[in-house]
Amino acid sequence: MKEDLALVQTLNAHPDSRCWFVSWSPTGTLLASCGGDKAIRIWGLEGDSWVCKSVLQDGHQRTVRRVAWSPCGNYLASASFDATTCIWKKKNNEFESLTVLEGHENEVKSVAWAPSGNLLATCSRDKSVWVWEVDEEDEYECVTVVNSHTQDVKHIVWHPTQELLASASYDNNVCIYKEEDDDWECRATLQGHTSTVWSLDFDATGQRLASCSDDRTVKIWKESPNESGQGDLSWKCVCTLSGYHGRTVYDVAWCRLTGALATACGDDAVRVFKEDESADPDQPVFSLAAQVTKAHSQDVNCVAWNPKEAGLLASCSDDGEISIWRFKPED
Amino acid sequence: MSGGTQLENANPMVFQRSGDRLLTANDEDEDVHDPIDHREIFDLIRSISDPEHPLSLEELNVVEQVRVKVNDAESMVGIEFTPTIPHCSMATLIGLSIKVKLLRSLPDRFKIDVHITPGTHASEEAVNKQLADKERVAAALENSSLLEVVNQCLTPNRGI
């Protein structure tokens, strides 16, 4: 491995607790984190250092599991074990709680904004995925509840350009949803993982999807060409990365700028994989470009690539810390 | 949780408790690093109460020292526990109590795996999967009534 993953800074983000998730704002200038201490923290650069700009407390009664920035960067959504999703609006440099979305029967595990900014998706241990529509008056309405999984839905992600949604579940499957006559339906079920699928990420064009699992592998899925439009979609697993991760892979992040794939693992390591340029696109080959075996002192829960600055990666851990890394590819 | 007065396993087999650990000179020496060994782990979990009976997991042979695996250098602990009957509905709760006791007692660096002894429970895969899912465990422990039940199992009592 000639590439390097260098530590830039470590933040004691959620002291005496665990940090579950980090998310960069669309401009890449802010980082939101959330954790078991029920708080959300917003971090920004001051000179050369990342500092805490604000703390959003009292929004939730239990662990905040995930935070997501709206595409315009003016709103933040937070998903909590208290079964609610809170929408925060950015006013000057502070965030105000705008509304609370209720409806899930138990813990909300994830929330994600569609690229258009008009739709929001949430998923829960109640096995459902909810799609919400937001209008110009900041009013949110649930437009669909989909029950395609037989167990806890861990994560949902939107396609980067199309109105297509993917979900990862404790039932070991990934589901892909599309809208049909105002209703969202599961159009493909991706089977292959042998244990819980924890996370997903699309590549820059949305043609491929990466999934990671408790089965200690990462799978790459590609949509097969099909008769356009109608009927079910067909996604096939074109690559499986196995033998690299010592424990559950909790998160995978596909850099939209460089194509590098980062993973967060329960063996305390952060790894970056790169695609072999010369391989057949239908049979991609990924190799390990860099790894930090003791990136954190406990499980790494999340990795996130900065959307504007190539090579800047954030990770967070059960030890409550966030680390910022710089990935230097070989020239 | 368990509802009425019918116990699932009204006449469990009761096993003898092992004696206290014999201390060696090295154990007493402050300067020698004590790697955590399986006796130490067993001492942490043996007195956990069964949810239904006024007996410990050791007395019911639910936990045995021989089913404790420790690797201090790699910070790993593996526990196999044996429910008293194959359809025991308390299995998840017992597994959770063992997990919580170890999470609270061991240094943060440890990875703790709690499984049902293979072949001893009808739903062992489902129970093992729940116990291995740290998100499910974390959410469960935020449920105050469940946490109360777990804490009761972990409360030392009866002057053991």
Short mmCIF file of N, CA and C in Angstrom, two decimals, chain A residues 62 81 107, chain B residues 96 135-144 146-147:
data_model
loop_
_atom_site.label_atom_id
_atom_site.label_comp_id
_atom_site.label_asym_id
_atom_site.label_seq_id
_atom_site.Cartn_x
_atom_site.Cartn_y
_atom_site.Cartn_z
N ARG A 62 -33.93 10.43 23.63
CA ARG A 62 -33.05 9.26 23.65
C ARG A 62 -31.92 9.48 22.65
N PHE A 81 -33.80 7.31 18.70
CA PHE A 81 -34.39 6.12 19.32
C PHE A 81 -35.70 6.46 20.03
N GLU A 107 -37.81 2.93 17.54
CA GLU A 107 -36.61 3.70 17.16
C GLU A 107 -36.52 4.03 15.66
N LEU B 96 -28.64 -10.82 27.70
CA LEU B 96 -28.48 -9.36 27.84
C LEU B 96 -27.86 -9.02 29.19
N GLU B 135 -26.72 -1.95 18.33
CA GLU B 135 -27.71 -0.88 18.21
C GLU B 135 -28.98 -1.32 18.92
N ARG B 136 -29.36 -2.59 18.73
CA ARG B 136 -30.55 -3.14 19.41
C ARG B 136 -30.33 -3.17 20.91
N VAL B 137 -29.12 -3.55 21.32
CA VAL B 137 -28.81 -3.62 22.75
C VAL B 137 -28.87 -2.21 23.35
N ALA B 138 -28.27 -1.25 22.67
CA ALA B 138 -28.27 0.13 23.17
C ALA B 138 -29.69 0.66 23.31
N ALA B 139 -30.52 0.40 22.31
CA ALA B 139 -31.90 0.89 22.35
C ALA B 139 -32.68 0.20 23.45
N ALA B 140 -32.45 -1.11 23.62
CA ALA B 140 -33.15 -1.86 24.66
C ALA B 140 -32.83 -1.30 26.04
N LEU B 141 -31.56 -0.93 26.24
CA LEU B 141 -31.15 -0.43 27.55
C LEU B 141 -31.64 0.99 27.82
N GLU B 142 -32.21 1.65 26.78
CA GLU B 142 -32.81 2.96 27.01
C GLU B 142 -34.27 2.80 27.42
N ASN B 143 -34.74 1.57 27.40
CA ASN B 143 -36.11 1.27 27.82
C ASN B 143 -36.06 1.06 29.33
N SER B 144 -36.65 1.98 30.07
CA SER B 144 -36.47 1.94 31.52
C SER B 144 -37.01 0.69 32.19
N LEU B 146 -37.18 -2.37 30.90
CA LEU B 146 -36.28 -3.49 30.62
C LEU B 146 -35.00 -3.33 31.42
N LEU B 147 -34.51 -2.09 31.50
CA LEU B 147 -33.28 -1.82 32.23
C LEU B 147 -33.44 -2.20 33.70
#
